[in-house]
Short mmCIF file of C-alpha atoms and ligand atoms in Angstrom, two decimals:
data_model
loop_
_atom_site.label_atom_id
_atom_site.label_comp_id
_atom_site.label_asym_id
_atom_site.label_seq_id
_atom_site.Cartn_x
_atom_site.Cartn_y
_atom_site.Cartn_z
CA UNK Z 1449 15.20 89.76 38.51
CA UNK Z 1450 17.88 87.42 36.91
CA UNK Z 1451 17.62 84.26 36.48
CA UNK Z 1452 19.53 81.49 34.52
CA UNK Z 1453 17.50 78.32 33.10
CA UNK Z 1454 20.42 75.71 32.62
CA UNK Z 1455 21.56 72.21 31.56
CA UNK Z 1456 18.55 71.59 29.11
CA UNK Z 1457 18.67 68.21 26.96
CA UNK Z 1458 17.71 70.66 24.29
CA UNK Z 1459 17.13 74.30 23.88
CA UNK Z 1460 15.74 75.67 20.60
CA UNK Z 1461 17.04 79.15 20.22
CA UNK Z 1462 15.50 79.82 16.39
CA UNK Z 1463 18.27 82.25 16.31
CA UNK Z 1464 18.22 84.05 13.01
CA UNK Z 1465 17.16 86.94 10.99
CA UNK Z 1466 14.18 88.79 12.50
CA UNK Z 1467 12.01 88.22 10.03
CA UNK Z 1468 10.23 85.22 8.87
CA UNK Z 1469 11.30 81.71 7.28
CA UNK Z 1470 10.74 80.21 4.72
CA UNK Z 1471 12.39 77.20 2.52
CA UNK Z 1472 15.16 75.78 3.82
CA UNK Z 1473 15.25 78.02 6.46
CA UNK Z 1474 12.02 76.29 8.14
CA UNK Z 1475 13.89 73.43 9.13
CA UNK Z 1476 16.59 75.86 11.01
CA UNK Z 1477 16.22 75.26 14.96
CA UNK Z 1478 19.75 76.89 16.34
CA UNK Z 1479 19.41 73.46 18.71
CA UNK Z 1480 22.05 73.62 21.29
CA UNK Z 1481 23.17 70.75 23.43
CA UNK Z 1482 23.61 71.52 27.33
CA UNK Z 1483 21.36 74.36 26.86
CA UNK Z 1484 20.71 77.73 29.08
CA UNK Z 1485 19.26 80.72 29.09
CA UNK Z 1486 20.23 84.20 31.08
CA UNK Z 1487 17.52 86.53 31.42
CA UNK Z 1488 17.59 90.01 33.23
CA UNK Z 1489 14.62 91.44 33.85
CA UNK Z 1490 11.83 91.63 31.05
CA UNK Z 1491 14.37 90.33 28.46
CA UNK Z 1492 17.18 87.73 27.00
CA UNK Z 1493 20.84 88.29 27.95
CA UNK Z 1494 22.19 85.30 27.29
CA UNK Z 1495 21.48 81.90 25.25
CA UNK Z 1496 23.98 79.22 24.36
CA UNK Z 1497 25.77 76.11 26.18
CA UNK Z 1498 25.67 76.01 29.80
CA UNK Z 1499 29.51 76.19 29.17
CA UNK Z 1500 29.04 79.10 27.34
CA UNK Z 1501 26.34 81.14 29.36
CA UNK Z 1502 27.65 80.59 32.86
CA UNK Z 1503 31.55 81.31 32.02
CA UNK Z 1504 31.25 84.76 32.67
CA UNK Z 1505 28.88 84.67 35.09
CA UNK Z 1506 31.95 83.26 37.46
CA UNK Z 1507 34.38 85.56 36.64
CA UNK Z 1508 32.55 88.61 37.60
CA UNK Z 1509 30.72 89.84 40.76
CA UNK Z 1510 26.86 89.55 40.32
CA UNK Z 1511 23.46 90.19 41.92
CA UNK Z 1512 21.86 86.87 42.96
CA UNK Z 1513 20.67 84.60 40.20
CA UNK Z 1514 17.49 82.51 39.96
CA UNK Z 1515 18.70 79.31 38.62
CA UNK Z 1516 16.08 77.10 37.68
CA UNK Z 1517 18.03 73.42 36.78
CA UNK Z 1518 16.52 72.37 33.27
CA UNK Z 1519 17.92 68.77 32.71
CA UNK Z 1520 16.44 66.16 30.99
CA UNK Z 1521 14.43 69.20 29.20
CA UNK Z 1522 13.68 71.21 26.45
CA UNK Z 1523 13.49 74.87 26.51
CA UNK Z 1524 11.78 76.70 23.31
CA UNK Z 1525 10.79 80.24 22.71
CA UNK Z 1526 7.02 80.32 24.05
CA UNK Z 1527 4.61 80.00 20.97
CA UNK Z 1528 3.07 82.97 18.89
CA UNK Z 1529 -0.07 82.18 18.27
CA UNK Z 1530 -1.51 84.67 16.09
CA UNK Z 1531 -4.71 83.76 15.64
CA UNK Z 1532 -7.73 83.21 17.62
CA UNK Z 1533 -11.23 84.76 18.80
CA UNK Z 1534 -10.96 84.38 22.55
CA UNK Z 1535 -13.14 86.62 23.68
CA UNK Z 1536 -16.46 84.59 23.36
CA UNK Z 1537 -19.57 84.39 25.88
CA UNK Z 1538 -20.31 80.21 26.13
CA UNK Z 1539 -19.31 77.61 24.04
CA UNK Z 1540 -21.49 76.09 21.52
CA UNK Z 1541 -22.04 73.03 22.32
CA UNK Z 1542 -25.97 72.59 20.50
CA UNK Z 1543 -23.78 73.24 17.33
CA UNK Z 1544 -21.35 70.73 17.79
CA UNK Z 1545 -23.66 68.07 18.36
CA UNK Z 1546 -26.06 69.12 15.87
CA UNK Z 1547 -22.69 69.16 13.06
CA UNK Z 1548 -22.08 66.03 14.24
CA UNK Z 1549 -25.07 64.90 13.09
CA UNK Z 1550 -24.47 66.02 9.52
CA UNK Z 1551 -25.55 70.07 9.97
CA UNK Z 1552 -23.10 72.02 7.97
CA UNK Z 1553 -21.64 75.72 9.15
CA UNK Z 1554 -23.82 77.68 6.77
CA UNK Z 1555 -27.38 75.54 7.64
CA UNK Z 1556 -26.60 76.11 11.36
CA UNK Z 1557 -26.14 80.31 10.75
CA UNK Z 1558 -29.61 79.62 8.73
CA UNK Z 1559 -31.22 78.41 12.18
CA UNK Z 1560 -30.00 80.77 14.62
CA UNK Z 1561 -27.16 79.16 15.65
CA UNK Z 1562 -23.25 80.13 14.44
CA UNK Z 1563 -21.97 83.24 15.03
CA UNK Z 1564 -25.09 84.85 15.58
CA UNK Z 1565 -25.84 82.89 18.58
CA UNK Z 1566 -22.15 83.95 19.84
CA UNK Z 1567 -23.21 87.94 18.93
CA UNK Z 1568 -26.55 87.23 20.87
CA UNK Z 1569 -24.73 86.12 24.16
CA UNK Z 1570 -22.14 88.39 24.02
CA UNK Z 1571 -24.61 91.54 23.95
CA UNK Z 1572 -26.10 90.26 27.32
CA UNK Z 1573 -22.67 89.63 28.72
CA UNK Z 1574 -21.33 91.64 31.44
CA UNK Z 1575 -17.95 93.02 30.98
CA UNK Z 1576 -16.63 91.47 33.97
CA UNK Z 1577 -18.04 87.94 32.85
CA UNK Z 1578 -16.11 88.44 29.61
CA UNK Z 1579 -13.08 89.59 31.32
CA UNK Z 1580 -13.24 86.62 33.62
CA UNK Z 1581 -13.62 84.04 30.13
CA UNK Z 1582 -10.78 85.66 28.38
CA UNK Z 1583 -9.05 85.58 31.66
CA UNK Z 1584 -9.26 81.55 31.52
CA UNK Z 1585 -8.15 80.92 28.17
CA UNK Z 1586 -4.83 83.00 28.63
CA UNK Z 1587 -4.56 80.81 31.74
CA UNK Z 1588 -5.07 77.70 29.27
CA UNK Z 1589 -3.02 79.23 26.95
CA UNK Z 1590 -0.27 79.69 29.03
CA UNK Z 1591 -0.20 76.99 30.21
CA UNK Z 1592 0.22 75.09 27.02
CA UNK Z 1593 3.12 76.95 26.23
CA UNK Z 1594 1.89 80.78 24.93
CA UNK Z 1595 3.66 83.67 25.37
CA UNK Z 1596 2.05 85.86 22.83
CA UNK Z 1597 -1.73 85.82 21.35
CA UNK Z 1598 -3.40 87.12 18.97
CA UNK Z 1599 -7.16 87.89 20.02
CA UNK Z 1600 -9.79 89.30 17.63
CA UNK Z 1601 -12.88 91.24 18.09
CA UNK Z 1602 -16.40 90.08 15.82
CA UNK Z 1603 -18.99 88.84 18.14
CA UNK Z 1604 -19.97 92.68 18.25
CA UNK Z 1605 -21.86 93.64 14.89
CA UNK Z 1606 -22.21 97.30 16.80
CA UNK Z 1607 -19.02 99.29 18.02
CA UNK Z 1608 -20.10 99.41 21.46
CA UNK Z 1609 -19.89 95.71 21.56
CA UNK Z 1610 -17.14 95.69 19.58
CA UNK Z 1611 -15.04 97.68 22.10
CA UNK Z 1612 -16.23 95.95 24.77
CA UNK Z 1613 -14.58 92.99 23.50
CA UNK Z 1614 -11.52 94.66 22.98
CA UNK Z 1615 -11.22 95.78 26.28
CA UNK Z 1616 -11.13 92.60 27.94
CA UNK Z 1617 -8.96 91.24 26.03
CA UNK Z 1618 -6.52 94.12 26.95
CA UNK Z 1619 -7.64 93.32 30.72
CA UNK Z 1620 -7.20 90.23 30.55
CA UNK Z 1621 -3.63 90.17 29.68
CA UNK Z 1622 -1.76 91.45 32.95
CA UNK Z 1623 -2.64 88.84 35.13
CA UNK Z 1624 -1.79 85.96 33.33
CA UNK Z 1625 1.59 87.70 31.74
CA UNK Z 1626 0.71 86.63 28.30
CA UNK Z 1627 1.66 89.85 25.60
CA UNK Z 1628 -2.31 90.18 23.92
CA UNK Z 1629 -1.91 91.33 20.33
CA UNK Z 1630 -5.79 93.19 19.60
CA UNK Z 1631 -7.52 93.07 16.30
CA UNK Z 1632 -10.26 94.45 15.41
CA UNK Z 1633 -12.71 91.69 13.67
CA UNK Z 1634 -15.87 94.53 12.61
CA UNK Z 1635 -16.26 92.69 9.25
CA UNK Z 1636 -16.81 89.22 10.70
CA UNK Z 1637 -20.21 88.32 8.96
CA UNK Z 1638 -23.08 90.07 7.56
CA UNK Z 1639 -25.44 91.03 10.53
CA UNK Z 1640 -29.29 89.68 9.54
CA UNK Z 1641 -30.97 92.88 10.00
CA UNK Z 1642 -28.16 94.03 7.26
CA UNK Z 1643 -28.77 91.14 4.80
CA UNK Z 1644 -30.73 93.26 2.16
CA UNK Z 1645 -28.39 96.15 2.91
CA UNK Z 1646 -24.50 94.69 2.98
CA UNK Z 1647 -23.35 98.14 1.89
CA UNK Z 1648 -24.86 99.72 4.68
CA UNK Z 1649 -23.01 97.65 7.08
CA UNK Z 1650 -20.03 98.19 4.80
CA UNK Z 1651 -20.48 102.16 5.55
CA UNK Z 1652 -20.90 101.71 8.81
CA UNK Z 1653 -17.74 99.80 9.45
CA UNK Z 1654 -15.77 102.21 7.17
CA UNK Z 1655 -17.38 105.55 8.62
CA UNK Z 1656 -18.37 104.52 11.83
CA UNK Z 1657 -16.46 101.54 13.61
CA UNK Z 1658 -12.90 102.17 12.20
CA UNK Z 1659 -12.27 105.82 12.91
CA UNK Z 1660 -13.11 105.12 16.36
CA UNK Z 1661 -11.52 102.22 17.26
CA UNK Z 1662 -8.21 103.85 15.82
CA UNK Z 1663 -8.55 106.72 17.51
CA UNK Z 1664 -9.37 104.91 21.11
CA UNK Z 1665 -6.41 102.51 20.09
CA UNK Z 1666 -8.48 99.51 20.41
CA UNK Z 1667 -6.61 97.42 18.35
CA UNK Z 1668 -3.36 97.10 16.06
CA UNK Z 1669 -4.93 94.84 13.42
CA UNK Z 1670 -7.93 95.00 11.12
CA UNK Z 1671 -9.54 91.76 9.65
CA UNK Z 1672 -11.95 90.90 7.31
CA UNK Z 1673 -13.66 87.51 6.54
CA UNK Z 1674 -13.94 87.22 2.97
CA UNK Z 1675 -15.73 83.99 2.18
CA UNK Z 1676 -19.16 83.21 0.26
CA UNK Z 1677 -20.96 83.01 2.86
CA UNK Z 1678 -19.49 86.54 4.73
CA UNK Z 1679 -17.68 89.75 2.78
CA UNK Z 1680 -16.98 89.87 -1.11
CA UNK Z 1681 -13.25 90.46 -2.25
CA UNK Z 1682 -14.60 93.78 -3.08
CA UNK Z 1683 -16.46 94.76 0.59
CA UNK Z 1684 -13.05 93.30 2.08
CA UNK Z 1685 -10.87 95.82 -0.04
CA UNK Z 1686 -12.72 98.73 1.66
CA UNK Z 1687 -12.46 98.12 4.65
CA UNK Z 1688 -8.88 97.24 4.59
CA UNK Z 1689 -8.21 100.18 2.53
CA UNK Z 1690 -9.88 102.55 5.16
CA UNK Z 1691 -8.18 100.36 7.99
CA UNK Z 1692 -4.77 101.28 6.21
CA UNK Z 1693 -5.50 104.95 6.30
CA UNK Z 1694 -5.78 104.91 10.36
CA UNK Z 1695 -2.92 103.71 10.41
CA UNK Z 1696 -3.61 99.74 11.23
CA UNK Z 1697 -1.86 97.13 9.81
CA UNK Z 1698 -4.01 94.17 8.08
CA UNK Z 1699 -4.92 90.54 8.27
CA UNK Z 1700 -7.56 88.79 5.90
CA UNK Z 1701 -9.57 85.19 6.90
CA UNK Z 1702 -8.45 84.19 2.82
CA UNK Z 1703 -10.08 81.32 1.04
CA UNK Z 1704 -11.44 78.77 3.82
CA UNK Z 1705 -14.79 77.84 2.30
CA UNK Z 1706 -14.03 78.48 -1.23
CA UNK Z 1707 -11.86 80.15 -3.72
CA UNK Z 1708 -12.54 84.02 -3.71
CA UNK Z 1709 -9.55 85.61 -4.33
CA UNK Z 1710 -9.12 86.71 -0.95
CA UNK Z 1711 -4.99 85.77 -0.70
CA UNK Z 1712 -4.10 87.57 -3.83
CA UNK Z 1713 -5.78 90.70 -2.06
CA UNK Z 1714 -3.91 90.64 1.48
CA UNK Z 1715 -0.91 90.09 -1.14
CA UNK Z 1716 -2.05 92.94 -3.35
CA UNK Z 1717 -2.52 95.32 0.01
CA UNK Z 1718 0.76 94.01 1.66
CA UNK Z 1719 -1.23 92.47 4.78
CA UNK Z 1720 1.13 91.17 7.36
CA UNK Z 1721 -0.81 88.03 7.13
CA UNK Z 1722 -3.30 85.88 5.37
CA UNK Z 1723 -5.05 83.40 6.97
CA UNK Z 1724 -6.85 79.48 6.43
CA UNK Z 1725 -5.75 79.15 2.59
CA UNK Z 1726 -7.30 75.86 2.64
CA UNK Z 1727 -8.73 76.64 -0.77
CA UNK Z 1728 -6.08 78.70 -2.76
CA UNK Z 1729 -3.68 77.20 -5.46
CA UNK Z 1730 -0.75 77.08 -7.02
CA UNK Z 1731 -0.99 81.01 -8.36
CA UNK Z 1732 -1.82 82.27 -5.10
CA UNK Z 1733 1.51 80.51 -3.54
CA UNK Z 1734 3.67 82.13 -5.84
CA UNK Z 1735 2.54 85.37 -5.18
CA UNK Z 1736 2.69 84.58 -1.32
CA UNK Z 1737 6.22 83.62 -2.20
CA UNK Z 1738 7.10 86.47 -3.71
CA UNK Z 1739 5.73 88.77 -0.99
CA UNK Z 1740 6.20 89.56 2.81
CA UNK Z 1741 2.41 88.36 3.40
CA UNK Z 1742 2.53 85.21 6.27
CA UNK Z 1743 0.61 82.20 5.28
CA UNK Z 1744 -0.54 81.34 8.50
CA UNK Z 1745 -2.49 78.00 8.85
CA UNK Z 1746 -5.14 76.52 11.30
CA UNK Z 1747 -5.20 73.23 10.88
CA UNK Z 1748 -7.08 72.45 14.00
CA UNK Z 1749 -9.83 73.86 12.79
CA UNK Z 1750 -9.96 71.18 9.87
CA UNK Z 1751 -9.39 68.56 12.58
CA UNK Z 1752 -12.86 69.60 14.22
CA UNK Z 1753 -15.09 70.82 11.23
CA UNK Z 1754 -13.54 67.22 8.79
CA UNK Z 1755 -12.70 69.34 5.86
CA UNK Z 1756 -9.78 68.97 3.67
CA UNK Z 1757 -6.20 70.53 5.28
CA UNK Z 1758 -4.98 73.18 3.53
CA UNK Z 1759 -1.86 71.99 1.23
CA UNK Z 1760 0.85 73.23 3.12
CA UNK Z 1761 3.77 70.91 1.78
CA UNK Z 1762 2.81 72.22 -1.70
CA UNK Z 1763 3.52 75.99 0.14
CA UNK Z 1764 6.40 75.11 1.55
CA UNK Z 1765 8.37 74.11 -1.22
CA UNK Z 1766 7.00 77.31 -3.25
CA UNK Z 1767 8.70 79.54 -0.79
CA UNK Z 1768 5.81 80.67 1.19
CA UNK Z 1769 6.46 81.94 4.49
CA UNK Z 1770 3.85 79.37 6.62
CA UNK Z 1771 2.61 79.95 9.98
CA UNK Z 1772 0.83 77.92 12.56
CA UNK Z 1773 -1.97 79.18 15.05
CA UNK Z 1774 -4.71 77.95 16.55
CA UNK Z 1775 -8.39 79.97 15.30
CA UNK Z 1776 -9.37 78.95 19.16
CA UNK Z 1777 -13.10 80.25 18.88
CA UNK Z 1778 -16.40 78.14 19.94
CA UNK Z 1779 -17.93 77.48 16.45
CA UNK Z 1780 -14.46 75.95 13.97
CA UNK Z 1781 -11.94 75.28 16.60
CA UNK Z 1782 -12.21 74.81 20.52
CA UNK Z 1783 -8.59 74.25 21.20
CA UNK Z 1784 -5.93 76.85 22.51
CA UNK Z 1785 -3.04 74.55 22.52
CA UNK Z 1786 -0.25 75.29 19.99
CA UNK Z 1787 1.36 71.72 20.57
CA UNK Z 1788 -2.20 69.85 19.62
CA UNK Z 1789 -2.03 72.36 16.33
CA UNK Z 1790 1.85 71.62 15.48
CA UNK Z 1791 0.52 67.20 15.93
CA UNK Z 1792 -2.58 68.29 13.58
CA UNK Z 1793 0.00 70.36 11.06
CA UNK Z 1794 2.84 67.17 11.24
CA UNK Z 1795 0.29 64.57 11.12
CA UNK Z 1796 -2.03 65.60 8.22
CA UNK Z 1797 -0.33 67.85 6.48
CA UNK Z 1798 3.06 66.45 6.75
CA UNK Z 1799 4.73 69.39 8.10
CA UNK Z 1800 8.28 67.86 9.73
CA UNK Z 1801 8.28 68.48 13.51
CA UNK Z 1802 11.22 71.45 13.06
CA UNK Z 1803 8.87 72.89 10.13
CA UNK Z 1804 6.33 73.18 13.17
CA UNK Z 1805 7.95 74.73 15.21
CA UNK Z 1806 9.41 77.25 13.36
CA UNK Z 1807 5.83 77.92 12.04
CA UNK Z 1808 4.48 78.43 15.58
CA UNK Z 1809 7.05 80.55 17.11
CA UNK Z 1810 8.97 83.04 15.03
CA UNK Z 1811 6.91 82.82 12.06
CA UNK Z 1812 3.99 83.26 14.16
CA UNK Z 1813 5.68 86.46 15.68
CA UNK Z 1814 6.27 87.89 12.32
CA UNK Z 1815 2.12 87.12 11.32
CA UNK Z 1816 2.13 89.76 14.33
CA UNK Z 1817 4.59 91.90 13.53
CA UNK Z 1818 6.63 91.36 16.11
CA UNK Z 1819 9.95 89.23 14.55
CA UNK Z 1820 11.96 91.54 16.35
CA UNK Z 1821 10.60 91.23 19.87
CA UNK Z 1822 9.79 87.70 20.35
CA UNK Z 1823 9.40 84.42 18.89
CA UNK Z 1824 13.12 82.96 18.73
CA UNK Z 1825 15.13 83.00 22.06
CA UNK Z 1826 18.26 85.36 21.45
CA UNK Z 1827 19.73 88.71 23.56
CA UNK Z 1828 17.81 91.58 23.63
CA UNK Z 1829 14.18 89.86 22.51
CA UNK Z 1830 11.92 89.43 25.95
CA UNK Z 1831 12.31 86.68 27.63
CA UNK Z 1832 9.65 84.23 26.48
CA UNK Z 1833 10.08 80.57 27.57
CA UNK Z 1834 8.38 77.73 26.93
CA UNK Z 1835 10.17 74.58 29.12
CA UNK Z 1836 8.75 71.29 28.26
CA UNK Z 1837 9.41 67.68 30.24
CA UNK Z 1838 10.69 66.01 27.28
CA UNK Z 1839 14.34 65.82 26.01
CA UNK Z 1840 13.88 66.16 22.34
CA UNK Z 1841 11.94 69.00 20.61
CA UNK Z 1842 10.03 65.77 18.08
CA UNK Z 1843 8.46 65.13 21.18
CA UNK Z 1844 6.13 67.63 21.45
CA UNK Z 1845 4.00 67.24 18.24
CA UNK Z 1846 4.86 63.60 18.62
CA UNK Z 1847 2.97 63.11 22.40
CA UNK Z 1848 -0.55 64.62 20.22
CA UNK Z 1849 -2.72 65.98 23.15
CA UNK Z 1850 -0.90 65.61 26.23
CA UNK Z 1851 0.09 68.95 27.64
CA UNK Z 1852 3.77 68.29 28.30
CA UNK Z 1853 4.82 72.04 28.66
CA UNK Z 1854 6.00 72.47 32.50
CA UNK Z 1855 6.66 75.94 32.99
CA UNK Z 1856 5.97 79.18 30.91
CA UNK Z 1857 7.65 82.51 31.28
CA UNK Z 1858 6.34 85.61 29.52
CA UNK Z 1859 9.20 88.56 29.97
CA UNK Z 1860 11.34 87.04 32.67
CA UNK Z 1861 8.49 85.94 34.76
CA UNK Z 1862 6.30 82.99 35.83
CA UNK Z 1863 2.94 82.96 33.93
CA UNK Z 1864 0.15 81.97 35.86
CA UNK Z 1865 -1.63 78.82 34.41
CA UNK Z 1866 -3.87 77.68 37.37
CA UNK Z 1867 -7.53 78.93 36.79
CA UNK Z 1868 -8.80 80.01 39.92
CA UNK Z 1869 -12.19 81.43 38.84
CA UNK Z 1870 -11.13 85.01 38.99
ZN1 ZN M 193 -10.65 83.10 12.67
#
């Protein structure tokens, strides 16, 4: 199928190096007037000026075109969010009200609550119920603009349930359209029959989990979260040493509680990406700077737990390479839209609104990996649109919680956003 999106106010190509930004370059849109956008198939042929895109078009003979009029619009590559837990049996609501209240994270885990609760659930889920959950989200997520996601295992604790997770979130991919990037989340928290016996667990992640979920190709990533109150800095470095021997690449939940020296590691062991940072400093964002490690940031998930943004001005102008996603999960952050995030990230941490959206699209691609695929909207990367009803791309952080995105396309076709309970 070819089709041709045309005459938007505004279309955001991001065109550019395939790889990620960072300094200047984080303010670089490739914003073109008169926009459109020729796509054949799964992928990009054309971006530039209506002027520009349709001349040829005339002058030679062509199969029929889908033209979809874009005026008074703004097209954008869809958003890369790459990072979130959507697999997950029932929100927590007890929790919330309970933090609300003036429980903190750790004194809920205490009472049976946290993620423990989640792992409980999720072991008396049936496959098909957790393929029909994941199966709404993408929906949501779609629907608010995503065109790639992230989605990480850890409500497991055993590999069984571990793989389970992993396999709806592969399932529940085709029907909405939305590309589902797998990681595998085995080092999430210390199970409580393991609490006397971490290195056990340890083992059994190393010896156990990982050699079978590379060989079954169950996911692409392997993450650890080192915090106090989960894996040490020296737990996390064997795991993602094993993960690195099968052949995975890494990702580390880095300093979002406290200071462990959890970004210098992913730095150290060349992770793609390192994730939260709300707690590092000014040493850890040089080395950041001088690496290929993402900095990715989930700001939302300050906006719902009231703790202190990480500092991602100071980042910025060190040279790190800074990310947005959205941690959707049902303990830290209940939100899959990437425009609420990019509001939280301009809002708070004074992120501009081009910073933002350079964070959440191609700099969320290349916290995946995937810099040369999708994330900026240029030929030959697959055609992932995001078309919003406003005519200027400060808009969308700018309108903070209104879904203004009207149409998503995830490789030259239609997503479906409408939930229908299936
Ligand atoms: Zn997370």
């Amino acid at each position: 199928m070819t089709s041709l999106f045309l005459h938007a106010a505004q279309l955001l190509t991001l065109r550019g190096p395939a790889r990620a930004r960072r300094g200047p370059e984080l303010r670089e849109l490739g914003l073109v007037r008169d926009g459109a956008v020729l796509t054949k198939g799964s992928l990009i042929v054309a971006a530039g000026t209506t002027d520009e895109v349709t001349k040829p078009l005339r002058s030679r003979k062509q199969a029929p075109i889908t033209e979809v009029d874009c005026s008074g619009k703004l097209i954008a590559p869809g958003f890369v969010d790459s990072h979130t837990h959507v697999v997950f049996p029932a929100p927590r609501l007890d929790d919330y009200e309970r933090r609300l209240s003036g429980a903190t994270y750790e004194e809920l885990a205490r009472s049976g609550g946290g993620i423990r609760s989640t792992v409980e659930r999720l072991r008396s889920s049936t496959g098909k119920e957790l393929l029909t959950l994941a199966r709404r989200w993408l929906c949501e997520a779609a629907a608010h603009g995503s065109t790639t996601i992230e989605i990480k295992s850890g409500y497991g604790f055993e590999l069984k349930h571990e793989l389970r997770m992993l396999r709806a979130a592969k399932a529940a991919a085709p029907r909405t359209g939305v590309e589902v990037v797998r990681t595998f989340l085995g080092a999430h928290t210390i199970p409580s029959e393991y609490e006397s016996k971490r290195r056990a667990f340890v083992s059994l992640i190393i010896e156990q989990m990982l050699p079978q979920i590379a060989k079954q190709r169950a996911a692409e990533f392997c993450d650890v979260f080192c915090d106090r109150s989960a894996f040490t800095v020296d737990e996390a470095r064997s795991v993602l040493e094993a993960a690195r021997t099968h052949g995975l690449k890494l990702k580390l939940h880095a300093d979002q509680l406290t200071r462990t020296g959890a970004t210098r590691l992913g730095v150290e062991l060349g992770a793609t990406s390192v994730d939260h940072l709300d707690c590092t400093n000014e040493g850890d964002w040089k080395a950041l700077a001088g690496s290929d490690t993402i900095a990715t940031l989930l700001p939302a998930s300050n906006f719902f737990l009231g703790t202190p943004y990480p500092q991602a001005r100071a980042m910025i102008e060190a040279g790190v390479a800074v990310a947005l996603a959205t941690d959707f999960n049902p303990g830290t952050s209940p939100t899959i839209s990437m425009p609420l995030v990019m509001a939280i990230a301009c809002s708070q941490m004074r992120m501009s609104p081009a910073e933002a959206w350079v964070a959440a699209t191609i700099n969320g691609a290349a916290a995946l990996a995937r810099a040369d695929a999708c994330g900026s909207i240029e030929p030959g990367k697959r055609a992932d649109l995001a078309v919003f009803a406003v005519d200027d791309f400060r808009a969308v952080p700018y309108f903070a919680g209104m879904n203004l995105c009207e149409m998503t396309v995830c490789a030259g076709r239609r997503c479906r956003t409408g939930y229908t309970g299936s």
